[in-house]
Amino acid sequence: MAGKQTFTMIKPSTFSANHTGAILKMINEAGFTLKAMKITKLSAEQAGAFYEVHKERPFYADLVQFMSSGPIVAAVLEKENAVEDYRKLIGATNPANAAEGTIRKLFAINLQENAVHGSDSDENAIIESDFFFSKTERF
Ligand code: GDP
């Protein structure tokens, strides 16, 4: 059974470009409810741990540097079929392949600076939400 929650981050260059409000509007209008949210800044060590699954990939060092380069918005989102529906809302990893009207199509700068993160499974949604939020920060 599909889970009801997913995890997202608004990435540094998108946050600094002041697209957070527009993206949160799209998230709410797509039927997601905010369960937790914060502005924070990852250390290189934290960004490395978050993206550890990619540590053998050639872009890992650049990705860690980018994701720790400035503040991000982290949030837990709730909706039926949350993981799959949010991946549809954000669009393909490479914005060149993202469908019209998706968050990445509208706001991504390039493949690395692709506006937002979205969990790719229910299991990772739980792991990633727990990475950022304690129980008392969730509603
Ligand atoms: P996602 O689940 O759609 O975010 O995609 P992945 O899990 O495959 O990759 C994680 C993140 O790494 C992406 O969102 C991009 O920011 C970055 N990334 C993925 N592939 C590449 C690549 O080939 N080059 C660079 N520079 N960054 C990449």
Short mmCIF file of N, CA and C and ligand atoms in Angstrom, two decimals:
data_model
loop_
_atom_site.label_atom_id
_atom_site.label_comp_id
_atom_site.label_asym_id
_atom_site.label_seq_id
_atom_site.Cartn_x
_atom_site.Cartn_y
_atom_site.Cartn_z
N MET A 1 0.85 -1.20 0.00
CA MET A 1 0.00 0.00 0.00
C MET A 1 0.89 1.25 0.00
N ALA A 2 0.54 2.19 -0.86
CA ALA A 2 1.35 3.41 -0.95
C ALA A 2 1.22 4.23 0.33
N GLY A 3 2.33 4.82 0.76
CA GLY A 3 2.32 5.66 1.95
C GLY A 3 1.71 7.02 1.68
N LYS A 4 1.42 7.72 2.75
CA LYS A 4 0.76 9.02 2.61
C LYS A 4 1.71 10.19 2.72
N GLN A 5 3.00 9.93 2.99
CA GLN A 5 3.91 11.06 3.18
C GLN A 5 5.13 10.95 2.28
N THR A 6 5.64 12.13 1.92
CA THR A 6 6.91 12.20 1.22
C THR A 6 7.73 13.35 1.81
N PHE A 7 8.98 13.42 1.39
CA PHE A 7 9.88 14.46 1.90
C PHE A 7 10.41 15.27 0.73
N THR A 8 10.50 16.58 0.91
CA THR A 8 11.06 17.44 -0.14
C THR A 8 12.07 18.43 0.43
N MET A 9 12.98 18.85 -0.43
CA MET A 9 13.83 20.01 -0.13
C MET A 9 13.74 20.97 -1.30
N ILE A 10 13.70 22.25 -1.00
CA ILE A 10 13.90 23.29 -2.01
C ILE A 10 15.40 23.59 -1.97
N LYS A 11 16.08 23.36 -3.07
CA LYS A 11 17.55 23.37 -3.10
C LYS A 11 18.11 24.80 -3.03
N PRO A 12 19.40 24.95 -2.67
CA PRO A 12 19.95 26.29 -2.35
C PRO A 12 19.72 27.37 -3.41
N SER A 13 20.00 27.08 -4.67
CA SER A 13 19.90 28.15 -5.67
C SER A 13 18.44 28.54 -5.93
N THR A 14 17.53 27.63 -5.66
CA THR A 14 16.10 27.91 -5.86
C THR A 14 15.55 28.70 -4.67
N PHE A 15 16.01 28.33 -3.47
CA PHE A 15 15.65 29.12 -2.29
C PHE A 15 16.19 30.55 -2.42
N SER A 16 17.45 30.68 -2.83
CA SER A 16 18.05 32.03 -2.89
C SER A 16 17.45 32.87 -4.01
N ALA A 17 16.85 32.22 -5.01
CA ALA A 17 16.18 32.95 -6.09
C ALA A 17 14.74 33.33 -5.71
N ASN A 18 14.36 33.05 -4.46
CA ASN A 18 13.03 33.44 -3.96
C ASN A 18 11.87 32.72 -4.66
N HIS A 19 12.10 31.46 -5.04
CA HIS A 19 11.02 30.67 -5.65
C HIS A 19 10.25 29.84 -4.62
N THR A 20 10.61 29.95 -3.35
CA THR A 20 9.98 29.10 -2.33
C THR A 20 8.46 29.30 -2.29
N GLY A 21 8.02 30.55 -2.30
CA GLY A 21 6.57 30.81 -2.21
C GLY A 21 5.82 30.20 -3.38
N ALA A 22 6.35 30.37 -4.59
CA ALA A 22 5.67 29.83 -5.78
C ALA A 22 5.61 28.31 -5.72
N ILE A 23 6.69 27.69 -5.25
CA ILE A 23 6.73 26.22 -5.18
C ILE A 23 5.77 25.70 -4.11
N LEU A 24 5.74 26.36 -2.95
CA LEU A 24 4.81 25.93 -1.90
C LEU A 24 3.36 26.07 -2.37
N LYS A 25 3.08 27.11 -3.16
CA LYS A 25 1.72 27.29 -3.72
C LYS A 25 1.38 26.10 -4.63
N MET A 26 2.32 25.70 -5.48
CA MET A 26 2.07 24.55 -6.36
C MET A 26 1.84 23.28 -5.54
N ILE A 27 2.63 23.12 -4.47
CA ILE A 27 2.50 21.93 -3.62
C ILE A 27 1.11 21.89 -2.98
N ASN A 28 0.67 23.00 -2.43
CA ASN A 28 -0.65 23.05 -1.79
C ASN A 28 -1.76 22.85 -2.82
N GLU A 29 -1.63 23.50 -3.97
CA GLU A 29 -2.68 23.39 -5.00
C GLU A 29 -2.77 21.98 -5.58
N ALA A 30 -1.68 21.21 -5.48
CA ALA A 30 -1.71 19.82 -5.95
C ALA A 30 -2.29 18.88 -4.89
N GLY A 31 -2.68 19.44 -3.73
CA GLY A 31 -3.38 18.64 -2.73
C GLY A 31 -2.51 18.12 -1.60
N PHE A 32 -1.27 18.57 -1.53
CA PHE A 32 -0.39 18.15 -0.44
C PHE A 32 -0.59 19.08 0.77
N THR A 33 -0.54 18.49 1.96
CA THR A 33 -0.60 19.24 3.21
C THR A 33 0.79 19.23 3.83
N LEU A 34 1.20 20.39 4.36
CA LEU A 34 2.49 20.48 5.05
C LEU A 34 2.38 19.87 6.44
N LYS A 35 3.25 18.90 6.74
CA LYS A 35 3.27 18.26 8.07
C LYS A 35 4.44 18.74 8.90
N ALA A 36 5.48 19.24 8.23
CA ALA A 36 6.66 19.78 8.90
C ALA A 36 7.40 20.63 7.88
N MET A 37 8.06 21.70 8.37
CA MET A 37 8.83 22.54 7.44
C MET A 37 9.86 23.37 8.20
N LYS A 38 11.04 23.54 7.61
CA LYS A 38 12.05 24.42 8.22
C LYS A 38 13.01 24.95 7.15
N ILE A 39 13.57 26.13 7.43
CA ILE A 39 14.71 26.61 6.67
C ILE A 39 15.95 26.21 7.46
N THR A 40 16.91 25.57 6.77
CA THR A 40 18.13 25.16 7.45
C THR A 40 19.27 25.16 6.44
N LYS A 41 20.47 24.93 6.92
CA LYS A 41 21.62 24.86 6.00
C LYS A 41 22.40 23.60 6.35
N LEU A 42 22.63 22.76 5.34
CA LEU A 42 23.36 21.51 5.56
C LEU A 42 24.86 21.78 5.61
N SER A 43 25.55 21.13 6.52
CA SER A 43 27.02 21.10 6.44
C SER A 43 27.40 20.17 5.30
N ALA A 44 28.66 20.24 4.86
CA ALA A 44 29.11 19.31 3.81
C ALA A 44 28.95 17.87 4.31
N GLU A 45 29.22 17.65 5.57
CA GLU A 45 29.10 16.30 6.13
C GLU A 45 27.65 15.81 6.07
N GLN A 46 26.71 16.69 6.43
CA GLN A 46 25.28 16.31 6.38
C GLN A 46 24.82 16.06 4.95
N ALA A 47 25.23 16.94 4.02
CA ALA A 47 24.84 16.75 2.62
C ALA A 47 25.43 15.44 2.09
N GLY A 48 26.66 15.15 2.48
CA GLY A 48 27.29 13.89 2.07
C GLY A 48 26.54 12.68 2.59
N ALA A 49 26.07 12.78 3.82
CA ALA A 49 25.31 11.65 4.41
C ALA A 49 23.96 11.51 3.72
N PHE A 50 23.30 12.63 3.44
CA PHE A 50 21.97 12.57 2.81
C PHE A 50 22.07 11.90 1.44
N TYR A 51 23.13 12.22 0.69
CA TYR A 51 23.29 11.68 -0.68
C TYR A 51 24.29 10.53 -0.74
N GLU A 52 24.48 9.84 0.38
CA GLU A 52 25.48 8.78 0.46
C GLU A 52 25.30 7.71 -0.62
N VAL A 53 24.06 7.44 -1.00
CA VAL A 53 23.78 6.43 -2.02
C VAL A 53 24.50 6.75 -3.34
N HIS A 54 24.83 8.04 -3.54
CA HIS A 54 25.49 8.46 -4.79
C HIS A 54 27.00 8.61 -4.63
N LYS A 55 27.58 8.12 -3.53
CA LYS A 55 28.97 8.50 -3.24
C LYS A 55 29.99 7.98 -4.26
N GLU A 56 29.66 6.96 -5.02
CA GLU A 56 30.59 6.48 -6.06
C GLU A 56 30.39 7.20 -7.40
N ARG A 57 29.37 8.05 -7.48
CA ARG A 57 29.07 8.69 -8.77
C ARG A 57 30.00 9.88 -9.01
N PRO A 58 30.30 10.19 -10.27
CA PRO A 58 31.26 11.27 -10.56
C PRO A 58 30.79 12.65 -10.10
N PHE A 59 29.46 12.83 -9.97
CA PHE A 59 28.95 14.15 -9.59
C PHE A 59 28.80 14.33 -8.08
N TYR A 60 29.16 13.32 -7.29
CA TYR A 60 28.90 13.35 -5.84
C TYR A 60 29.53 14.57 -5.15
N ALA A 61 30.82 14.82 -5.41
CA ALA A 61 31.50 15.93 -4.73
C ALA A 61 30.85 17.27 -5.08
N ASP A 62 30.52 17.45 -6.35
CA ASP A 62 29.85 18.69 -6.77
C ASP A 62 28.48 18.82 -6.11
N LEU A 63 27.76 17.71 -6.05
CA LEU A 63 26.41 17.72 -5.46
C LEU A 63 26.47 18.09 -3.98
N VAL A 64 27.43 17.51 -3.27
CA VAL A 64 27.59 17.79 -1.84
C VAL A 64 27.96 19.27 -1.64
N GLN A 65 28.86 19.77 -2.49
CA GLN A 65 29.26 21.18 -2.38
C GLN A 65 28.05 22.08 -2.63
N PHE A 66 27.30 21.76 -3.68
CA PHE A 66 26.12 22.57 -4.00
C PHE A 66 25.08 22.52 -2.88
N MET A 67 24.77 21.34 -2.40
CA MET A 67 23.68 21.20 -1.42
C MET A 67 24.04 21.81 -0.06
N SER A 68 25.35 22.06 0.16
CA SER A 68 25.76 22.70 1.41
C SER A 68 26.16 24.16 1.19
N SER A 69 25.83 24.70 0.00
CA SER A 69 26.30 26.05 -0.35
C SER A 69 25.42 27.17 0.20
N GLY A 70 24.24 26.84 0.69
CA GLY A 70 23.35 27.88 1.20
C GLY A 70 22.12 27.26 1.82
N PRO A 71 21.23 28.09 2.35
CA PRO A 71 20.03 27.56 3.00
C PRO A 71 19.13 26.77 2.04
N ILE A 72 18.41 25.84 2.63
CA ILE A 72 17.40 25.06 1.91
C ILE A 72 16.11 25.10 2.72
N VAL A 73 15.00 24.73 2.09
CA VAL A 73 13.76 24.47 2.83
C VAL A 73 13.54 22.97 2.81
N ALA A 74 13.35 22.38 3.97
CA ALA A 74 13.02 20.95 4.09
C ALA A 74 11.58 20.84 4.54
N ALA A 75 10.84 19.87 4.00
CA ALA A 75 9.43 19.74 4.39
C ALA A 75 8.95 18.30 4.24
N VAL A 76 8.01 17.93 5.10
CA VAL A 76 7.28 16.67 4.99
C VAL A 76 5.89 16.99 4.46
N LEU A 77 5.49 16.27 3.42
CA LEU A 77 4.22 16.52 2.72
C LEU A 77 3.31 15.32 2.84
N GLU A 78 2.01 15.56 2.98
CA GLU A 78 1.05 14.45 3.11
C GLU A 78 -0.04 14.52 2.05
N LYS A 79 -0.33 13.37 1.49
CA LYS A 79 -1.37 13.20 0.46
C LYS A 79 -1.47 11.71 0.20
N GLU A 80 -2.62 11.21 -0.24
CA GLU A 80 -2.67 9.83 -0.70
C GLU A 80 -1.64 9.65 -1.81
N ASN A 81 -0.95 8.50 -1.81
CA ASN A 81 0.00 8.19 -2.90
C ASN A 81 1.08 9.27 -3.03
N ALA A 82 1.55 9.75 -1.87
CA ALA A 82 2.39 10.95 -1.82
C ALA A 82 3.67 10.86 -2.65
N VAL A 83 4.41 9.76 -2.52
CA VAL A 83 5.73 9.68 -3.19
C VAL A 83 5.56 9.77 -4.70
N GLU A 84 4.67 8.95 -5.24
CA GLU A 84 4.49 8.91 -6.70
C GLU A 84 3.91 10.23 -7.21
N ASP A 85 2.89 10.75 -6.52
CA ASP A 85 2.26 11.98 -6.99
C ASP A 85 3.22 13.17 -6.91
N TYR A 86 4.08 13.18 -5.89
CA TYR A 86 5.03 14.30 -5.80
C TYR A 86 6.12 14.19 -6.87
N ARG A 87 6.56 12.97 -7.17
CA ARG A 87 7.54 12.81 -8.27
C ARG A 87 6.93 13.30 -9.58
N LYS A 88 5.64 13.08 -9.76
CA LYS A 88 4.98 13.59 -10.99
C LYS A 88 4.95 15.12 -10.97
N LEU A 89 4.66 15.70 -9.82
CA LEU A 89 4.58 17.16 -9.72
C LEU A 89 5.95 17.81 -9.97
N ILE A 90 7.03 17.16 -9.52
CA ILE A 90 8.34 17.80 -9.69
C ILE A 90 8.93 17.56 -11.08
N GLY A 91 8.62 16.44 -11.70
CA GLY A 91 9.15 16.17 -13.04
C GLY A 91 10.47 15.43 -13.01
N ALA A 92 11.01 15.13 -14.19
CA ALA A 92 12.22 14.32 -14.32
C ALA A 92 13.43 14.99 -13.68
N THR A 93 14.38 14.16 -13.24
CA THR A 93 15.62 14.65 -12.60
C THR A 93 16.32 15.69 -13.48
N ASN A 94 16.44 15.37 -14.76
CA ASN A 94 17.05 16.32 -15.70
C ASN A 94 15.94 17.24 -16.23
N PRO A 95 16.02 18.53 -15.92
CA PRO A 95 14.92 19.43 -16.32
C PRO A 95 14.69 19.46 -17.83
N ALA A 96 15.72 19.08 -18.59
CA ALA A 96 15.55 19.02 -20.06
C ALA A 96 14.49 17.98 -20.43
N ASN A 97 14.31 16.99 -19.55
CA ASN A 97 13.32 15.94 -19.81
C ASN A 97 12.04 16.10 -18.99
N ALA A 98 11.96 17.15 -18.19
CA ALA A 98 10.80 17.33 -17.31
C ALA A 98 9.58 17.81 -18.09
N ALA A 99 8.42 17.28 -17.74
CA ALA A 99 7.18 17.65 -18.44
C ALA A 99 6.83 19.12 -18.18
N GLU A 100 6.14 19.70 -19.15
CA GLU A 100 5.65 21.08 -19.01
C GLU A 100 4.82 21.21 -17.73
N GLY A 101 4.99 22.33 -17.04
CA GLY A 101 4.17 22.60 -15.86
C GLY A 101 4.69 21.98 -14.58
N THR A 102 5.75 21.16 -14.67
CA THR A 102 6.32 20.58 -13.45
C THR A 102 7.25 21.59 -12.77
N ILE A 103 7.49 21.34 -11.48
CA ILE A 103 8.32 22.26 -10.69
C ILE A 103 9.72 22.37 -11.30
N ARG A 104 10.29 21.24 -11.68
CA ARG A 104 11.66 21.29 -12.25
C ARG A 104 11.67 21.98 -13.61
N LYS A 105 10.63 21.75 -14.41
CA LYS A 105 10.57 22.44 -15.71
C LYS A 105 10.52 23.95 -15.51
N LEU A 106 9.78 24.38 -14.49
CA LEU A 106 9.58 25.81 -14.27
C LEU A 106 10.77 26.47 -13.58
N PHE A 107 11.42 25.75 -12.65
CA PHE A 107 12.37 26.43 -11.77
C PHE A 107 13.80 25.89 -11.79
N ALA A 108 14.06 24.74 -12.42
CA ALA A 108 15.42 24.19 -12.41
C ALA A 108 16.36 25.05 -13.25
N ILE A 109 17.62 25.07 -12.85
CA ILE A 109 18.66 25.78 -13.59
C ILE A 109 19.39 24.78 -14.51
N ASN A 110 19.67 23.60 -13.98
CA ASN A 110 20.33 22.54 -14.77
C ASN A 110 20.13 21.21 -14.03
N LEU A 111 20.79 20.16 -14.52
CA LEU A 111 20.60 18.82 -13.94
C LEU A 111 20.93 18.78 -12.45
N GLN A 112 21.99 19.43 -12.04
CA GLN A 112 22.36 19.44 -10.62
C GLN A 112 21.46 20.39 -9.82
N GLU A 113 21.31 21.59 -10.31
CA GLU A 113 20.52 22.60 -9.59
C GLU A 113 19.07 22.51 -10.08
N ASN A 114 18.46 21.36 -9.76
CA ASN A 114 17.15 21.05 -10.34
C ASN A 114 15.99 21.36 -9.38
N ALA A 115 16.14 22.46 -8.69
CA ALA A 115 15.05 23.11 -7.93
C ALA A 115 14.68 22.41 -6.63
N VAL A 116 14.29 21.14 -6.72
CA VAL A 116 13.76 20.45 -5.53
C VAL A 116 14.23 19.00 -5.48
N HIS A 117 14.20 18.46 -4.28
CA HIS A 117 14.34 17.01 -4.05
C HIS A 117 12.97 16.43 -3.76
N GLY A 118 12.75 15.20 -4.17
CA GLY A 118 11.54 14.47 -3.77
C GLY A 118 11.90 13.02 -3.53
N SER A 119 11.44 12.44 -2.42
CA SER A 119 11.77 11.05 -2.09
C SER A 119 11.36 10.13 -3.23
N ASP A 120 12.14 9.04 -3.42
CA ASP A 120 11.83 8.11 -4.51
C ASP A 120 11.16 6.83 -4.04
N SER A 121 10.91 6.68 -2.74
CA SER A 121 10.20 5.50 -2.22
C SER A 121 9.62 5.84 -0.86
N ASP A 122 8.65 5.05 -0.42
CA ASP A 122 8.07 5.26 0.92
C ASP A 122 9.15 5.08 1.99
N GLU A 123 10.02 4.09 1.78
CA GLU A 123 11.08 3.82 2.75
C GLU A 123 12.02 5.03 2.86
N ASN A 124 12.43 5.59 1.72
CA ASN A 124 13.31 6.75 1.77
C ASN A 124 12.59 8.00 2.29
N ALA A 125 11.29 8.11 2.06
CA ALA A 125 10.53 9.24 2.61
C ALA A 125 10.64 9.25 4.14
N ILE A 126 10.56 8.08 4.74
CA ILE A 126 10.65 7.98 6.21
C ILE A 126 12.08 8.30 6.67
N ILE A 127 13.07 7.71 5.99
CA ILE A 127 14.47 7.95 6.36
C ILE A 127 14.81 9.43 6.23
N GLU A 128 14.39 10.05 5.12
CA GLU A 128 14.74 11.44 4.86
C GLU A 128 13.98 12.40 5.80
N SER A 129 12.73 12.09 6.11
CA SER A 129 11.98 12.93 7.06
C SER A 129 12.62 12.85 8.44
N ASP A 130 13.04 11.65 8.83
CA ASP A 130 13.68 11.47 10.14
C ASP A 130 15.05 12.16 10.20
N PHE A 131 15.69 12.31 9.05
CA PHE A 131 17.00 12.99 8.97
C PHE A 131 16.86 14.45 9.42
N PHE A 132 15.71 15.07 9.11
CA PHE A 132 15.53 16.51 9.36
C PHE A 132 14.63 16.85 10.54
N PHE A 133 13.67 15.99 10.86
CA PHE A 133 12.63 16.41 11.80
C PHE A 133 12.47 15.45 12.97
N SER A 134 12.37 16.03 14.18
CA SER A 134 12.02 15.24 15.36
C SER A 134 10.50 15.14 15.44
N LYS A 135 10.00 14.30 16.35
CA LYS A 135 8.54 14.13 16.49
C LYS A 135 7.85 15.43 16.88
N THR A 136 8.52 16.24 17.68
CA THR A 136 7.88 17.48 18.13
C THR A 136 7.85 18.56 17.06
N GLU A 137 8.49 18.31 15.93
CA GLU A 137 8.47 19.29 14.82
C GLU A 137 7.47 18.89 13.74
N ARG A 138 6.65 17.86 14.02
CA ARG A 138 5.69 17.36 13.01
C ARG A 138 4.26 17.56 13.49
N PHE A 139 3.38 17.91 12.58
CA PHE A 139 2.00 18.23 12.97
C PHE A 139 1.00 17.55 12.05
P1 GDP B 1 16.33 12.62 -8.06
O1 GDP B 1 15.82 11.49 -7.20
O2 GDP B 1 15.40 12.96 -9.19
O3 GDP B 1 16.73 13.83 -7.26
O4 GDP B 1 17.65 12.09 -8.79
P2 GDP B 1 18.89 11.22 -8.28
O5 GDP B 1 18.60 10.54 -6.98
O6 GDP B 1 19.31 10.35 -9.44
O7 GDP B 1 20.05 12.28 -8.09
C1 GDP B 1 20.11 13.09 -6.93
C2 GDP B 1 20.50 14.48 -7.33
O8 GDP B 1 21.83 14.46 -7.85
C3 GDP B 1 19.68 15.09 -8.48
O9 GDP B 1 18.46 15.64 -8.03
C4 GDP B 1 20.62 16.14 -9.01
O10 GDP B 1 20.65 17.29 -8.17
C5 GDP B 1 21.96 15.44 -8.89
N1 GDP B 1 22.34 14.71 -10.11
C6 GDP B 1 21.81 13.56 -10.61
N2 GDP B 1 22.44 13.17 -11.72
C7 GDP B 1 23.43 14.09 -11.95
C8 GDP B 1 24.45 14.24 -12.95
O11 GDP B 1 24.60 13.41 -13.87
N3 GDP B 1 25.26 15.33 -12.82
C9 GDP B 1 25.15 16.23 -11.81
N4 GDP B 1 25.98 17.28 -11.77
N5 GDP B 1 24.19 16.12 -10.86
C10 GDP B 1 23.35 15.07 -10.91
#
